[in-house]
Amino acid sequence: QINVLQAKKKFEILDAMLSFMHAQFTFFQQGYSLLQQLEPYMKKLASELDQLVIDSAVEKREMEHKHALIQQRSLPFPRIFLFPFQDFSYDDSKVEFNVDAPNGVVMEGYLFKRASNAFKTWNRRWFSIQNSQLVYQKKLKDVLTVVVEDLRLCTVKPCEDIERRFCFEVVSPTKSCMLQADSEKLRQAWIQAVQASIASAYRESPDSYYIE
């Protein structure tokens, strides 16, 4: 009879289930209260995110437009070799450099840069040679990042023994920078632009310190 009585204690199971449901109710109610407090901040963050998307799209269009203008520039005379001025064709557009450019920008355009971290990732950046320096920008309005402070102290060479094509390396006494162009003609253009800038920098400021 005692065993039969114990078997009929179904109310204990029901009580346990009811306690579990109360615990669940309390958990979700507290979660709802916390998220409700965050709702104004979430709405503000969403509006800021929308503005960031718009600003990013505008900057991307401006950079692409600038890149297109650089590639579409052409010379008024036949394409012949003239030092220190030379141009290379890439598809239907032209890539050119000029060490005597009035704005001081010898050459500019997109290049892939290999990161110096352990992952060796490649990132596309807008590079330019100006004021005897090699610099780049992540975005159009970003501050210039200097890769080489003085081109007179560096060398440039093509790199064939690497997993990517059209790569070249700019080596300075303190570091090296591995870069990748979009084509062989662009790679040669950048290499010759760096070499011409080095020669021009020596002509413009024959500092005895650097000569030594």
mmCIF file of C-alpha atoms in Angstrom:
data_model
loop_
_atom_site.group_PDB
_atom_site.id
_atom_site.type_symbol
_atom_site.label_atom_id
_atom_site.label_comp_id
_atom_site.label_asym_id
_atom_site.label_seq_id
_atom_site.Cartn_x
_atom_site.Cartn_y
_atom_site.Cartn_z
ATOM 1 C CA GLN A 1 0.000 0.000 0.000
ATOM 2 C CA ILE A 2 2.902 2.374 0.754
ATOM 3 C CA ASN A 3 4.413 1.678 -2.702
ATOM 4 C CA VAL A 4 1.044 2.381 -4.330
ATOM 5 C CA LEU A 5 0.745 5.637 -2.386
ATOM 6 C CA GLN A 6 4.260 6.773 -3.440
ATOM 7 C CA ALA A 7 3.478 6.017 -7.093
ATOM 8 C CA LYS A 8 0.436 8.256 -6.978
ATOM 9 C CA LYS A 9 2.376 11.366 -5.868
ATOM 10 C CA LYS A 10 2.039 13.006 -9.281
ATOM 11 C CA PHE A 11 1.654 16.427 -7.665
ATOM 12 C CA GLU A 12 5.404 16.462 -6.986
ATOM 13 C CA ILE A 13 6.134 16.269 -10.709
ATOM 14 C CA LEU A 14 3.602 19.018 -11.410
ATOM 15 C CA ASP A 15 5.135 21.191 -8.712
ATOM 16 C CA ALA A 16 8.615 20.785 -10.225
ATOM 17 C CA MET A 17 7.308 21.711 -13.686
ATOM 18 C CA LEU A 18 5.566 24.787 -12.287
ATOM 19 C CA SER A 19 8.778 25.921 -10.538
ATOM 20 C CA PHE A 20 10.688 25.515 -13.788
ATOM 21 C CA MET A 21 8.138 27.636 -15.705
ATOM 22 C CA HIS A 22 8.348 30.373 -13.052
ATOM 23 C CA ALA A 23 12.139 30.396 -13.383
ATOM 24 C CA GLN A 24 11.846 30.707 -17.166
ATOM 25 C CA PHE A 25 9.313 33.520 -16.821
ATOM 26 C CA THR A 26 11.625 35.443 -14.457
ATOM 27 C CA PHE A 27 14.647 34.959 -16.751
ATOM 28 C CA PHE A 28 12.966 36.287 -19.898
ATOM 29 C CA GLN A 29 11.244 39.114 -17.999
ATOM 30 C CA GLN A 30 14.590 40.361 -16.670
ATOM 31 C CA GLY A 31 16.119 40.080 -20.152
ATOM 32 C CA TYR A 32 13.269 42.111 -21.630
ATOM 33 C CA SER A 33 13.721 44.818 -18.994
ATOM 34 C CA LEU A 34 17.451 45.117 -19.697
ATOM 35 C CA LEU A 35 16.965 45.301 -23.479
ATOM 36 C CA GLN A 36 14.185 47.845 -23.058
ATOM 37 C CA GLN A 37 16.645 50.118 -21.269
ATOM 38 C CA LEU A 38 19.048 49.769 -24.226
ATOM 39 C CA GLU A 39 16.388 50.578 -26.828
ATOM 40 C CA PRO A 40 17.154 54.353 -27.108
ATOM 41 C CA TYR A 41 20.863 53.635 -27.577
ATOM 42 C CA MET A 42 20.121 50.954 -30.180
ATOM 43 C CA LYS A 43 17.983 53.388 -32.179
ATOM 44 C CA LYS A 44 20.710 56.038 -32.015
ATOM 45 C CA LEU A 45 23.340 53.523 -33.114
ATOM 46 C CA ALA A 46 21.169 52.412 -36.030
ATOM 47 C CA SER A 47 20.840 55.999 -37.316
ATOM 48 C CA GLU A 48 24.607 56.547 -36.994
ATOM 49 C CA LEU A 49 25.214 53.309 -38.893
ATOM 50 C CA ASP A 50 22.982 54.496 -41.747
ATOM 51 C CA GLN A 51 25.022 57.708 -41.990
ATOM 52 C CA LEU A 52 28.294 55.752 -41.962
ATOM 53 C CA VAL A 53 27.062 53.618 -44.867
ATOM 54 C CA ILE A 54 26.209 56.754 -46.849
ATOM 55 C CA ASP A 55 29.569 58.405 -46.100
ATOM 56 C CA SER A 56 31.426 55.229 -47.065
ATOM 57 C CA ALA A 57 29.590 55.021 -50.397
ATOM 58 C CA VAL A 58 30.408 58.674 -51.159
ATOM 59 C CA GLU A 59 34.100 58.185 -50.359
ATOM 60 C CA LYS A 60 34.210 55.042 -52.497
ATOM 61 C CA ARG A 61 32.704 56.877 -55.472
ATOM 62 C CA GLU A 62 35.147 59.757 -55.061
ATOM 63 C CA MET A 63 38.119 57.395 -54.922
ATOM 64 C CA GLU A 64 36.923 55.416 -57.963
ATOM 65 C CA HIS A 65 36.378 58.673 -59.871
ATOM 66 C CA LYS A 66 39.881 59.829 -58.987
ATOM 67 C CA HIS A 67 41.307 56.474 -60.055
ATOM 68 C CA ALA A 68 39.447 56.665 -63.382
ATOM 69 C CA LEU A 69 40.794 60.163 -64.048
ATOM 70 C CA ILE A 70 44.360 59.002 -63.400
ATOM 71 C CA GLN A 71 44.007 56.111 -65.843
ATOM 72 C CA GLN A 72 42.323 58.230 -68.539
ATOM 73 C CA ARG A 73 44.991 60.926 -68.666
ATOM 74 C CA SER A 74 46.813 60.910 -71.997
ATOM 75 C CA LEU A 75 49.665 62.794 -73.638
ATOM 76 C CA PRO A 76 49.131 65.323 -76.485
ATOM 77 C CA PHE A 77 52.087 63.847 -78.408
ATOM 78 C CA PRO A 78 52.916 60.318 -79.631
ATOM 79 C CA ARG A 79 53.875 57.769 -76.996
ATOM 80 C CA ILE A 80 57.661 57.756 -76.988
ATOM 81 C CA PHE A 81 60.253 57.311 -74.276
ATOM 82 C CA LEU A 82 61.161 60.611 -72.669
ATOM 83 C CA PHE A 83 63.136 60.777 -69.416
ATOM 84 C CA PRO A 84 62.048 61.848 -66.847
ATOM 85 C CA PHE A 85 58.559 61.553 -68.399
ATOM 86 C CA GLN A 86 57.151 58.254 -69.625
ATOM 87 C CA ASP A 87 53.722 56.642 -69.915
ATOM 88 C CA PHE A 88 52.506 53.059 -70.116
ATOM 89 C CA SER A 89 49.206 51.770 -71.447
ATOM 90 C CA TYR A 90 47.027 49.438 -69.420
ATOM 91 C CA ASP A 91 44.122 48.100 -71.457
ATOM 92 C CA ASP A 92 42.579 51.211 -73.061
ATOM 93 C CA SER A 93 43.881 53.674 -70.455
ATOM 94 C CA LYS A 94 47.296 55.126 -69.753
ATOM 95 C CA VAL A 95 49.479 55.085 -66.699
ATOM 96 C CA GLU A 96 52.095 57.795 -66.501
ATOM 97 C CA PHE A 97 54.519 59.396 -64.119
ATOM 98 C CA ASN A 98 56.178 62.781 -64.103
ATOM 99 C CA VAL A 99 58.934 63.676 -61.645
ATOM 100 C CA ASP A 100 58.484 67.358 -62.536
ATOM 101 C CA ALA A 101 54.733 67.444 -61.873
ATOM 102 C CA PRO A 102 53.616 70.888 -60.622
ATOM 103 C CA ASN A 103 51.690 69.410 -57.684
ATOM 104 C CA GLY A 104 54.661 67.273 -56.640
ATOM 105 C CA VAL A 105 52.809 63.975 -57.187
ATOM 106 C CA VAL A 106 55.058 61.858 -59.418
ATOM 107 C CA MET A 107 52.619 58.949 -59.726
ATOM 108 C CA GLU A 108 49.543 57.644 -57.941
ATOM 109 C CA GLY A 109 47.155 54.723 -58.152
ATOM 110 C CA TYR A 110 45.902 51.560 -56.478
ATOM 111 C CA LEU A 111 48.357 48.916 -55.248
ATOM 112 C CA PHE A 112 48.019 45.890 -53.010
ATOM 113 C CA LYS A 113 50.225 46.104 -49.911
ATOM 114 C CA ARG A 114 51.287 43.063 -47.919
ATOM 115 C CA ALA A 115 50.868 43.581 -44.183
ATOM 116 C CA SER A 116 53.842 43.174 -41.891
ATOM 117 C CA ASN A 117 51.883 41.161 -39.325
ATOM 118 C CA ALA A 118 52.023 37.405 -38.876
ATOM 119 C CA PHE A 119 49.078 36.809 -41.232
ATOM 120 C CA LYS A 120 50.734 38.594 -44.210
ATOM 121 C CA THR A 121 47.376 39.798 -45.496
ATOM 122 C CA TRP A 122 47.091 41.917 -48.669
ATOM 123 C CA ASN A 123 45.160 45.192 -48.611
ATOM 124 C CA ARG A 124 44.313 47.530 -51.494
ATOM 125 C CA ARG A 125 45.481 51.078 -50.868
ATOM 126 C CA TRP A 126 45.818 54.321 -52.845
ATOM 127 C CA PHE A 127 49.574 54.909 -53.211
ATOM 128 C CA SER A 128 51.426 57.975 -54.433
ATOM 129 C CA ILE A 129 54.996 59.176 -54.827
ATOM 130 C CA GLN A 130 55.366 62.782 -53.679
ATOM 131 C CA ASN A 131 57.982 64.969 -52.024
ATOM 132 C CA SER A 132 60.577 62.176 -52.369
ATOM 133 C CA GLN A 133 58.359 59.905 -50.258
ATOM 134 C CA LEU A 134 56.225 56.820 -50.873
ATOM 135 C CA VAL A 135 52.862 57.238 -49.110
ATOM 136 C CA TYR A 136 49.389 55.703 -49.142
ATOM 137 C CA GLN A 137 45.828 56.291 -47.947
ATOM 138 C CA LYS A 138 43.187 53.811 -46.810
ATOM 139 C CA LYS A 139 40.443 56.222 -47.845
ATOM 140 C CA LEU A 140 40.400 59.410 -49.889
ATOM 141 C CA LYS A 141 40.168 61.760 -46.903
ATOM 142 C CA ASP A 142 42.461 59.809 -44.595
ATOM 143 C CA VAL A 143 45.803 61.146 -43.404
ATOM 144 C CA LEU A 144 48.765 60.041 -45.517
ATOM 145 C CA THR A 145 50.728 57.083 -44.163
ATOM 146 C CA VAL A 146 54.432 57.315 -45.006
ATOM 147 C CA VAL A 147 55.989 54.052 -46.181
ATOM 148 C CA VAL A 148 59.400 55.463 -47.126
ATOM 149 C CA GLU A 149 60.414 58.826 -45.678
ATOM 150 C CA ASP A 150 63.286 59.442 -48.097
ATOM 151 C CA LEU A 151 63.479 57.614 -51.417
ATOM 152 C CA ARG A 152 67.187 58.375 -51.639
ATOM 153 C CA LEU A 153 67.757 55.763 -48.950
ATOM 154 C CA CYS A 154 65.845 52.938 -50.636
ATOM 155 C CA THR A 155 65.966 50.595 -53.602
ATOM 156 C CA VAL A 156 63.202 48.974 -55.637
ATOM 157 C CA LYS A 157 63.201 45.583 -57.344
ATOM 158 C CA PRO A 158 60.691 43.197 -58.964
ATOM 159 C CA CYS A 159 59.798 40.021 -57.056
ATOM 160 C CA GLU A 160 59.138 36.824 -58.983
ATOM 161 C CA ASP A 161 59.556 34.161 -56.255
ATOM 162 C CA ILE A 162 56.249 34.964 -54.537
ATOM 163 C CA GLU A 163 52.740 33.532 -54.641
ATOM 164 C CA ARG A 164 51.322 36.603 -56.425
ATOM 165 C CA ARG A 165 52.077 38.078 -59.825
ATOM 166 C CA PHE A 166 53.239 41.609 -60.658
ATOM 167 C CA CYS A 167 54.881 42.161 -57.257
ATOM 168 C CA PHE A 168 57.767 44.478 -56.440
ATOM 169 C CA GLU A 169 59.554 45.432 -53.246
ATOM 170 C CA VAL A 170 60.688 48.794 -51.923
ATOM 171 C CA VAL A 171 63.568 48.276 -49.496
ATOM 172 C CA SER A 172 64.867 50.894 -47.056
ATOM 173 C CA PRO A 173 67.563 50.561 -44.372
ATOM 174 C CA THR A 174 64.941 49.947 -41.662
ATOM 175 C CA LYS A 175 62.156 48.001 -43.418
ATOM 176 C CA SER A 176 60.811 46.636 -46.678
ATOM 177 C CA CYS A 177 57.402 46.966 -48.307
ATOM 178 C CA MET A 178 55.973 44.320 -50.660
ATOM 179 C CA LEU A 179 53.533 45.720 -53.229
ATOM 180 C CA GLN A 180 51.474 44.262 -56.069
ATOM 181 C CA ALA A 181 50.321 46.046 -59.232
ATOM 182 C CA ASP A 182 47.381 45.084 -61.436
ATOM 183 C CA SER A 183 49.534 44.234 -64.476
ATOM 184 C CA GLU A 184 53.121 43.851 -65.630
ATOM 185 C CA LYS A 185 53.033 47.264 -67.335
ATOM 186 C CA LEU A 186 51.811 48.893 -64.142
ATOM 187 C CA ARG A 187 54.528 47.161 -62.143
ATOM 188 C CA GLN A 188 57.212 48.421 -64.526
ATOM 189 C CA ALA A 189 55.678 51.892 -64.399
ATOM 190 C CA TRP A 190 55.836 51.987 -60.605
ATOM 191 C CA ILE A 191 59.383 50.623 -60.493
ATOM 192 C CA GLN A 192 60.605 53.191 -63.006
ATOM 193 C CA ALA A 193 58.668 55.954 -61.224
ATOM 194 C CA VAL A 194 60.438 55.104 -57.956
ATOM 195 C CA GLN A 195 63.815 54.943 -59.693
ATOM 196 C CA ALA A 196 63.205 58.259 -61.452
ATOM 197 C CA SER A 197 62.125 59.850 -58.156
ATOM 198 C CA ILE A 198 65.312 58.627 -56.480
ATOM 199 C CA ALA A 199 67.425 60.138 -59.228
ATOM 200 C CA SER A 200 65.441 63.377 -59.141
ATOM 201 C CA ALA A 201 65.783 63.640 -55.344
ATOM 202 C CA TYR A 202 69.565 63.365 -55.613
ATOM 203 C CA ARG A 203 69.675 66.042 -58.323
ATOM 204 C CA GLU A 204 67.457 68.463 -56.410
ATOM 205 C CA SER A 205 69.221 68.225 -53.027
ATOM 206 C CA PRO A 206 72.794 66.901 -53.234
ATOM 207 C CA ASP A 207 73.187 66.811 -49.478
ATOM 208 C CA SER A 208 76.687 65.870 -48.364
ATOM 209 C CA TYR A 209 75.201 63.724 -45.598
ATOM 210 C CA TYR A 210 73.439 61.469 -48.064
ATOM 211 C CA ILE A 211 76.388 61.468 -50.453
ATOM 212 C CA GLU A 212 78.606 60.163 -47.664
#
